[in-house]
Coordinates of N, CA and C in Angstrom, one line a residue:
M1 N -4.3 34.8 -16.6 CA -5.2 35.4 -15.6 C -6.3 34.1 -15.5
I2 N -7.0 33.8 -14.4 CA -7.8 32.6 -14.1 C -9.0 33.1 -14.5
L3 N -9.8 32.4 -15.2 CA -11.3 33.1 -15.6 C -12.2 32.2 -14.7
G4 N -12.1 31.0 -14.5 CA -13.1 30.2 -13.3 C -12.4 29.1 -13.0
L5 N -12.9 28.4 -12.0 CA -12.7 27.5 -11.4 C -14.0 26.2 -11.6
H6 N -13.7 25.1 -12.1 CA -14.7 24.0 -12.3 C -15.2 23.4 -10.8
H7 N -14.3 23.0 -10.1 CA -14.4 22.1 -9.0 C -13.0 22.0 -8.3
A8 N -13.2 21.6 -7.0 CA -11.9 21.6 -6.1 C -12.0 20.2 -5.6
Q9 N -11.4 19.3 -5.3 CA -11.2 18.2 -4.6 C -10.4 18.5 -3.4
I10 N -11.0 18.4 -2.1 CA -10.2 18.7 -0.8 C -10.4 17.4 0.1
T11 N -9.1 17.2 0.5 CA -9.2 16.4 2.0 C -9.2 17.1 3.2
I12 N -10.1 16.5 4.2 CA -10.1 17.0 5.5 C -9.8 15.9 6.5
P13 N -9.1 16.1 7.4 CA -8.4 15.1 8.3 C -10.1 14.7 9.1
K14 N -9.9 13.3 9.6 CA -11.0 12.6 10.1 C -11.2 13.4 11.2
G15 N -12.6 13.5 11.7 CA -13.1 14.3 12.7 C -12.9 15.6 12.8
A16 N -12.3 16.4 11.6 CA -12.4 17.8 11.4 C -13.3 18.3 10.3
E17 N -14.4 17.5 9.6 CA -15.2 17.5 9.1 C -16.0 18.8 9.1
K18 N -16.5 19.1 10.2 CA -17.2 20.4 10.5 C -16.8 21.7 10.3
E19 N -15.3 21.7 10.8 CA -14.3 22.8 11.0 C -13.9 23.1 9.2
G20 N -13.9 21.8 8.7 CA -13.2 22.2 7.2 C -14.4 22.6 6.3
K21 N -15.7 22.2 6.6 CA -16.9 22.5 5.9 C -17.1 24.1 6.1
Q22 N -16.9 24.5 7.6 CA -17.1 26.1 7.8 C -16.3 26.9 7.2
F23 N -14.8 26.2 7.0 CA -13.7 27.1 6.6 C -14.1 27.4 4.9
Y24 N -14.1 26.0 4.4 CA -14.2 26.3 2.7 C -15.6 26.7 2.4
C25 N -16.7 26.6 3.1 CA -17.8 27.3 2.7 C -18.2 28.5 3.2
N26 N -18.1 28.6 4.2 CA -18.2 30.0 4.9 C -17.2 31.1 5.0
V27 N -16.0 30.7 5.1 CA -14.8 31.6 4.9 C -14.4 31.8 3.5
L28 N -14.1 30.7 2.8 CA -13.7 31.1 1.4 C -15.0 31.0 0.4
G29 N -16.1 30.9 1.0 CA -17.2 31.2 0.1 C -17.4 29.8 -1.1
L30 N -16.7 28.9 -0.9 CA -17.1 27.8 -1.7 C -18.2 26.9 -1.6
R31 N -18.9 26.6 -2.7 CA -20.3 25.9 -2.6 C -19.9 24.4 -2.5
E32 N -20.8 23.7 -1.5 CA -20.4 22.2 -1.5 C -21.4 21.5 -2.4
V33 N -20.8 20.5 -3.1 CA -21.6 19.8 -4.2 C -21.7 18.2 -3.8
D34 N -22.6 17.5 -4.3 CA -22.4 16.0 -4.4 C -21.2 15.5 -5.1
K35 N -20.9 14.4 -4.7 CA -19.9 13.5 -5.4 C -20.3 13.4 -6.9
P36 N -19.4 13.4 -7.9 CA -19.5 13.2 -9.2 C -20.6 11.6 -9.5
K37 N -21.4 11.1 -10.0 CA -22.0 9.9 -10.0 C -21.3 8.7 -10.3
Q38 N -20.1 8.8 -11.2 CA -19.1 7.9 -11.3 C -18.4 7.4 -10.0
L39 N -18.4 8.4 -8.9 CA -17.8 8.0 -7.4 C -18.7 7.8 -6.5
K40 N -20.0 7.9 -6.9 CA -21.0 7.5 -5.7 C -20.9 5.9 -5.6
G41 N -21.1 5.7 -4.2 CA -21.0 4.3 -4.0 C -19.8 3.6 -3.4
Q42 N -18.7 4.3 -3.9 CA -17.4 4.2 -3.4 C -17.0 4.5 -2.0
G43 N -17.8 4.9 -1.5 CA -17.4 5.2 0.2 C -16.5 6.5 0.0
K44 N -15.8 6.9 0.9 CA -15.0 7.7 1.0 C -14.1 7.9 0.0
I45 N -13.7 9.2 -0.7 CA -12.6 9.1 -1.9 C -11.4 8.7 -1.1
M46 N -10.8 9.5 -0.3 CA -9.6 9.0 0.3 C -9.5 9.3 1.6
D47 N -8.3 8.5 2.4 CA -8.4 8.8 3.6 C -6.7 9.1 3.9
R48 N -6.3 10.1 4.5 CA -4.9 10.4 4.7 C -4.4 9.7 6.0
I49 N -3.2 9.0 5.8 CA -2.9 8.1 6.6 C -1.1 8.5 6.6
K50 N -0.4 8.2 7.7 CA 1.2 8.4 7.7 C 1.7 6.8 7.9
V51 N 2.5 6.6 7.2 CA 3.0 5.3 7.3 C 4.6 5.7 7.4
G52 N 5.4 5.4 8.5 CA 6.6 5.8 8.6 C 7.0 7.1 8.1
R53 N 7.9 7.3 7.1 CA 7.8 8.7 6.6 C 7.2 9.1 5.4
Y54 N 6.1 8.4 5.2 CA 5.3 8.7 4.0 C 3.9 8.9 4.5
V55 N 3.3 9.8 3.7 CA 2.0 10.5 3.9 C 1.3 10.2 2.6
L56 N 0.1 9.2 2.8 CA -0.5 8.9 1.6 C -2.1 9.0 1.6
E57 N -2.4 9.4 0.7 CA -4.1 9.1 0.7 C -4.3 7.9 -0.1
I58 N -5.3 7.1 0.7 CA -5.6 5.8 0.2 C -7.0 5.5 0.2
D59 N -7.5 4.7 -0.8 CA -8.9 4.3 -0.7 C -8.8 3.0 -0.2
K60 N -9.0 2.8 1.0 CA -8.7 1.4 1.6 C -10.2 0.6 1.0
S61 N -11.4 0.9 1.0 CA -12.2 0.0 0.9 C -12.3 -0.4 -0.6
Q62 N -11.8 0.3 -1.6 CA -11.4 -0.1 -3.1 C -10.4 -1.1 -3.0
T63 N -9.3 -1.0 -2.4 CA -8.2 -1.6 -2.1 C -8.8 -3.2 -1.6
R64 N -9.5 -3.3 -0.3 CA -9.9 -4.3 0.1 C -10.9 -5.1 -0.9
K65 N -11.6 -4.3 -1.5 CA -12.6 -4.7 -2.6 C -12.0 -5.6 -3.5
F66 N -11.1 -5.2 -4.1 CA -9.9 -5.9 -5.1 C -9.5 -7.0 -4.3
Y67 N -8.8 -7.2 -3.4 CA -8.2 -8.2 -2.7 C -9.0 -9.2 -2.2
D68 N -10.4 -8.9 -2.0 CA -11.4 -9.8 -1.4 C -11.6 -10.8 -2.7
K69 N -11.9 -10.3 -4.2 CA -12.0 -11.1 -5.2 C -10.9 -11.6 -5.9
Y70 N -9.7 -11.5 -5.3 CA -8.3 -11.6 -6.0 C -7.9 -13.3 -5.7
H71 N -7.2 -13.8 -6.4 CA -6.9 -15.3 -5.8 C -5.6 -15.4 -5.1
V72 N -5.3 -16.2 -4.2 CA -3.9 -16.3 -3.4 C -2.8 -16.5 -4.5
I73 N -1.9 -15.9 -3.9 CA -0.5 -15.9 -4.7 C -0.3 -17.4 -5.5
T74 N -0.4 -18.5 -4.6 CA 0.1 -20.0 -4.7 C -0.7 -20.4 -6.0
E75 N -1.9 -19.8 -6.5 CA -2.6 -20.1 -7.5 C -1.9 -20.1 -8.7
D76 N -1.0 -18.8 -8.9 CA 0.0 -18.6 -10.0 C 1.3 -19.4 -9.8
C77 N 1.8 -19.5 -8.7 CA 3.1 -20.2 -8.5 C 3.2 -21.0 -7.5
D78 N 3.6 -22.3 -7.6 CA 3.5 -23.0 -6.6 C 5.0 -23.6 -6.0
C79 N 5.9 -22.4 -6.4 CA 7.3 -22.8 -5.6 C 7.2 -22.8 -4.4
V80 N 8.3 -23.4 -3.6 CA 8.3 -23.8 -2.3 C 8.4 -22.3 -1.6
Y81 N 9.1 -21.2 -2.2 CA 9.3 -19.9 -1.4 C 8.2 -19.3 -1.4
C82 N 7.1 -19.3 -2.4 CA 5.6 -18.8 -2.2 C 4.7 -19.4 -1.3
T83 N 4.9 -20.8 -1.4 CA 4.1 -21.6 -0.4 C 4.5 -21.0 1.0
N84 N 6.0 -21.2 1.4 CA 6.2 -20.8 2.6 C 5.7 -19.3 3.1
Y85 N 5.9 -18.5 2.1 CA 5.5 -17.3 2.3 C 4.2 -17.1 2.9
I86 N 3.3 -18.0 2.0 CA 1.8 -17.7 2.5 C 1.7 -18.3 3.9
L87 N 2.3 -19.5 4.4 CA 2.4 -20.0 5.6 C 2.9 -19.1 6.5
A88 N 3.6 -18.2 6.3 CA 4.2 -17.4 7.4 C 3.9 -16.3 7.5
C89 N 2.7 -15.8 6.5 CA 2.0 -14.5 6.9 C 1.2 -14.8 8.4
D90 N 0.9 -15.8 8.8 CA 0.2 -15.9 10.3 C 1.3 -15.6 11.2
T91 N 2.5 -15.6 10.8 CA 3.6 -15.4 11.9 C 4.1 -13.9 11.8
F92 N 3.6 -13.0 10.9 CA 4.1 -11.7 10.8 C 3.6 -11.2 12.3
S93 N 4.6 -10.0 12.8 CA 4.3 -9.4 13.9 C 3.1 -8.7 13.8
P94 N 2.4 -8.4 15.0 CA 1.3 -7.5 15.1 C 1.5 -6.2 14.2
E95 N 2.5 -5.5 14.3 CA 2.8 -4.3 13.7 C 2.6 -4.4 12.2
V96 N 3.2 -5.5 11.5 CA 3.0 -5.8 10.2 C 1.6 -6.2 9.6
K97 N 1.1 -7.2 10.6 CA -0.3 -7.3 10.2 C -1.3 -6.2 10.1
H98 N -1.1 -5.4 11.3 CA -1.8 -4.0 11.2 C -1.7 -3.3 10.1
L99 N -0.3 -3.1 9.4 CA 0.1 -2.2 8.4 C -0.6 -2.9 6.9
F100 N -0.6 -4.2 6.9 CA -1.6 -4.6 5.8 C -2.9 -4.3 6.0
N101 N -3.4 -4.3 7.2 CA -4.6 -4.2 7.3 C -5.2 -2.6 7.0
L102 N -4.3 -2.1 7.5 CA -4.4 -0.4 7.4 C -4.6 0.0 6.0
L103 N -3.6 -0.7 5.0 CA -3.6 -0.4 3.7 C -4.7 -1.2 2.8
G104 N -5.5 -2.0 3.4 CA -6.5 -2.9 2.8 C -6.1 -4.1 2.0
I105 N -4.9 -4.5 2.3 CA -4.2 -5.7 1.8 C -4.4 -6.9 2.2
D106 N -4.7 -8.1 1.5 CA -4.6 -9.5 2.3 C -3.0 -9.9 1.5
P107 N -2.0 -10.2 2.5 CA -0.7 -10.3 2.0 C -0.5 -11.7 1.3
R108 N -1.7 -12.5 1.4 CA -1.6 -13.9 0.6 C -1.9 -13.6 -0.9
K109 N -2.5 -12.4 -1.1 CA -3.1 -12.1 -2.6 C -2.4 -11.2 -3.3
E110 N -2.4 -11.1 -4.5 CA -2.0 -10.3 -5.6 C -0.6 -9.6 -5.2
G111 N 0.5 -10.2 -5.1 CA 1.5 -10.0 -4.9 C 2.6 -10.6 -5.9
E112 N 3.8 -9.9 -5.6 CA 5.0 -10.5 -6.2 C 6.0 -10.8 -5.1
I113 N 6.4 -12.0 -4.9 CA 7.1 -12.5 -3.8 C 8.6 -13.0 -4.1
S114 N 9.6 -12.5 -3.6 CA 10.7 -12.8 -3.8 C 11.7 -13.3 -2.4
E115 N 12.3 -14.6 -2.7 CA 13.1 -15.0 -1.3 C 14.4 -14.7 -2.0
Y116 N 15.6 -14.0 -0.9 CA 16.7 -13.5 -1.2 C 17.5 -14.3 -0.9
M117 N 17.5 -14.8 0.5 CA 18.6 -15.5 0.9 C 18.2 -16.1 2.6
A118 N 18.8 -17.5 2.7 CA 18.5 -17.8 4.0 C 19.6 -17.4 5.1
N119 N 18.8 -16.9 6.2 CA 19.7 -16.4 7.3 C 20.5 -17.5 8.4
D120 N 21.6 -17.0 8.9 CA 21.9 -18.0 9.8 C 21.2 -18.4 11.0
N121 N 20.2 -17.6 11.4 CA 19.2 -17.8 12.4 C 18.1 -18.6 11.8
G122 N 17.8 -19.1 10.7 CA 17.0 -20.1 10.1 C 15.9 -19.2 9.5
T123 N 15.8 -18.0 9.8 CA 14.6 -17.2 8.9 C 15.1 -17.0 7.5
H124 N 14.3 -16.4 6.6 CA 14.8 -16.1 5.3 C 14.4 -14.6 5.0
L125 N 15.2 -14.1 4.2 CA 14.9 -12.8 3.9 C 14.1 -12.7 2.5
Y126 N 12.8 -11.9 2.7 CA 11.9 -11.9 1.8 C 11.8 -10.4 1.3
G127 N 11.2 -10.2 0.0 CA 11.0 -9.1 -0.3 C 9.6 -9.2 -1.1
A128 N 8.6 -8.4 -1.2 CA 7.2 -8.5 -1.8 C 7.0 -7.0 -2.2
F129 N 6.1 -7.1 -3.1 CA 5.3 -5.7 -3.4 C 3.9 -6.2 -4.0
Y130 N 3.2 -5.1 -3.4 CA 1.7 -5.2 -3.5 C 1.2 -3.8 -4.1
H131 N -0.4 -3.9 -4.5 CA -0.8 -2.4 -4.9 C -1.8 -1.9 -4.1
I132 N -1.8 -0.6 -4.0 CA -3.0 -0.1 -3.3 C -3.7 0.9 -4.1
V133 N -5.0 1.3 -3.7 CA -5.6 2.4 -4.7 C -5.2 4.0 -3.6
G134 N -4.5 4.7 -4.3 CA -4.3 5.8 -3.6 C -3.0 6.9 -4.2
K135 N -2.5 7.6 -3.7 CA -1.3 8.4 -4.1 C -0.8 8.7 -3.0
I136 N 0.6 9.0 -3.2 CA 1.8 9.8 -2.3 C 1.6 11.1 -2.0
I137 N 1.5 11.6 -1.0 CA 1.4 12.8 -0.7 C 2.8 13.4 -0.4
D138 N 3.5 12.9 0.3 CA 4.9 13.2 0.7 C 5.7 11.8 1.3
G139 N 7.0 11.8 1.0 CA 7.7 10.8 1.4 C 9.2 10.9 1.0
P140 N 10.0 10.1 1.3 CA 11.3 10.4 0.9 C 11.5 10.0 -0.7
Q141 N 12.7 10.5 -1.1 CA 12.9 10.0 -2.4 C 13.8 8.9 -2.6
L142 N 13.8 8.3 -3.7 CA 14.4 7.0 -3.8 C 15.9 7.2 -3.5
Q143 N 16.3 6.2 -2.8 CA 18.0 6.1 -2.8 C 18.5 5.8 -3.9
I144 N 19.7 6.4 -3.9 CA 20.7 6.1 -5.2 C 21.3 5.1 -4.6
P145 N 21.6 4.1 -5.8 CA 22.4 2.9 -5.3 C 23.7 3.2 -5.2
T146 N 24.4 2.6 -4.1 CA 25.7 2.7 -3.9 C 26.7 1.6 -4.5
T147 N 27.8 1.8 -4.5 CA 29.0 0.8 -5.0 C 29.3 -0.1 -3.9
S148 N 28.5 -0.3 -2.7 CA 29.4 -0.9 -1.8 C 29.0 -2.3 -2.1
E149 N 30.0 -3.3 -1.3 CA 29.9 -4.8 -1.6 C 28.8 -5.4 -1.5
S150 N 27.9 -4.8 -0.5 CA 26.6 -5.6 -0.3 C 25.8 -5.7 -1.5
G151 N 25.6 -4.4 -1.9 CA 24.6 -4.3 -3.0 C 23.2 -4.3 -2.7
V152 N 22.9 -4.7 -1.8 CA 21.4 -4.9 -1.2 C 21.3 -4.6 0.4
S153 N 20.5 -3.8 1.1 CA 20.3 -3.5 2.2 C 19.6 -4.7 2.7
T154 N 20.1 -5.2 3.8 CA 19.3 -6.3 4.4 C 18.8 -5.9 5.8
P155 N 17.5 -6.0 6.1 CA 17.0 -5.7 7.7 C 17.5 -6.8 8.7
N156 N 18.0 -6.4 9.8 CA 18.2 -7.5 10.7 C 17.0 -8.3 11.1
S157 N 17.0 -9.3 11.8 CA 15.8 -10.1 12.1 C 14.5 -9.4 12.6
E158 N 14.8 -8.1 13.3 CA 13.7 -7.5 14.0 C 13.0 -6.5 13.0
E159 N 13.8 -6.0 12.1 CA 13.6 -5.0 11.2 C 12.6 -5.5 9.8
V160 N 11.8 -4.4 9.7 CA 11.1 -4.5 8.4 C 11.2 -3.0 7.7
E161 N 11.7 -3.2 6.2 CA 11.6 -2.3 5.1 C 10.7 -1.9 4.4
I162 N 10.1 -0.8 4.3 CA 8.9 -0.6 3.6 C 9.2 0.6 2.6
S163 N 8.4 0.6 1.5 CA 8.8 2.0 0.6 C 7.3 1.9 -0.4
F164 N 6.9 3.0 -0.9 CA 6.0 3.2 -1.8 C 6.2 3.9 -3.0
S165 N 6.0 3.6 -4.1 CA 6.2 4.1 -5.4 C 4.8 4.4 -6.2
E166 N 5.0 5.5 -6.9 CA 3.8 5.7 -8.2 C 4.4 5.7 -9.5
E167 N 5.9 5.5 -9.5 CA 6.4 5.4 -10.9 C 6.9 4.1 -11.0
D168 N 7.1 3.7 -12.4 CA 7.4 2.3 -12.8 C 7.0 1.3 -11.9
L169 N 5.6 1.2 -12.0 CA 4.9 0.2 -11.2 C 4.8 -1.3 -12.0
D170 N 5.0 -2.0 -11.3 CA 5.4 -3.6 -11.8 C 4.3 -4.4 -11.6
L171 N 3.9 -5.2 -12.6 CA 2.9 -6.1 -12.6 C 1.5 -6.0 -12.1
V172 N 1.0 -4.7 -12.4 CA -0.4 -4.1 -12.0 C -1.3 -5.1 -12.5
P173 N -2.2 -5.6 -11.7 CA -3.4 -6.4 -12.5 C -4.3 -5.5 -13.5
V174 N -4.8 -6.1 -14.7 CA -5.2 -4.9 -15.6 C -6.4 -4.6 -15.1
D175 N -7.1 -5.2 -14.0 CA -8.5 -4.5 -13.4 C -8.2 -3.9 -12.2
F176 N -6.8 -3.6 -11.8 CA -6.8 -2.7 -10.4 C -7.3 -1.4 -10.5
P177 N -8.1 -0.9 -9.7 CA -8.6 0.2 -9.6 C -7.4 1.7 -9.5
K178 N -7.7 2.7 -10.2 CA -6.4 3.8 -10.0 C -7.2 4.9 -9.3
P179 N -6.4 5.9 -8.8 CA -4.8 5.8 -9.0 C -4.0 4.7 -8.0
T180 N -3.0 4.3 -8.8 CA -2.3 3.0 -8.1 C -1.0 3.5 -7.5
V181 N -0.7 2.9 -6.3 CA 0.4 3.1 -5.7 C 1.1 1.6 -5.3
Q182 N 2.2 1.3 -5.4 CA 3.1 0.1 -5.2 C 3.5 0.2 -3.8
F183 N 3.3 -0.7 -2.8 CA 3.9 -0.9 -1.6 C 4.6 -2.1 -1.7
E184 N 5.9 -1.9 -1.2 CA 7.2 -2.7 -1.2 C 7.5 -2.9 0.3
I185 N 8.0 -4.2 0.6 CA 8.2 -4.7 1.9 C 9.2 -5.8 2.0
Q186 N 10.1 -5.7 2.9 CA 11.3 -6.6 2.8 C 11.4 -7.0 4.3
L187 N 11.4 -8.3 4.7 CA 11.2 -8.8 6.0 C 12.0 -10.2 6.1
N188 N 12.2 -10.4 7.2 CA 12.5 -11.6 7.6 C 11.6 -12.7 8.3
I189 N 11.4 -13.8 7.6 CA 10.2 -14.8 8.0 C 10.9 -15.8 8.4
P190 N 10.3 -16.7 9.1 CA 10.6 -18.3 9.4 C 10.3 -19.0 8.2
W191 N 11.1 -20.2 8.1 CA 10.8 -21.4 7.0 C 10.1 -22.4 7.6
L192 N 9.0 -22.6 6.9 CA 7.6 -23.2 7.7 C 7.8 -24.6 7.3
L193 N 8.1 -24.8 5.9 CA 7.9 -26.1 5.3 C 9.0 -26.9 5.7
K194 N 8.5 -28.3 5.8 CA 9.3 -29.5 6.1 C 10.3 -30.0 5.1

């Protein structure tokens, strides 16, 4: 038996605030209250977005605030692969640049970068992961590894593979805001170093 309800946090799609308030307050009879003081000044709590087959709730402003103060990847690693990745960020397709912007990520900062292989066309296959403030609402289940000879899926030169995870997060900075989602991207980029 339910004896009471302390509070409910709801998500209302952008542009539907008036209808949402009418439904929750007038139809269901809930009372609107101010944000708790520890959440004030953080802007909106979460925005709901769809990225591929994922539905996420993200706090872009908190994510961007973290990336604005964090250092460039090459301050921790001066290997040629990370250096090339930083240079290649400017060559990302408009869609990839838009995705990073949508998530509040500066791709040159706070990430783990791996170069997997050189392709016949002169590009290199890279994988990277970053962190965002948010949570996964819906998305595909992790794929079960196969025993195929290749062992790793490799996108062709035009493809980009992305995924999001809330479990087994890697190398999250100590001061990264919570809740945390790991964003992973795999793409082919040009080799720009001489």
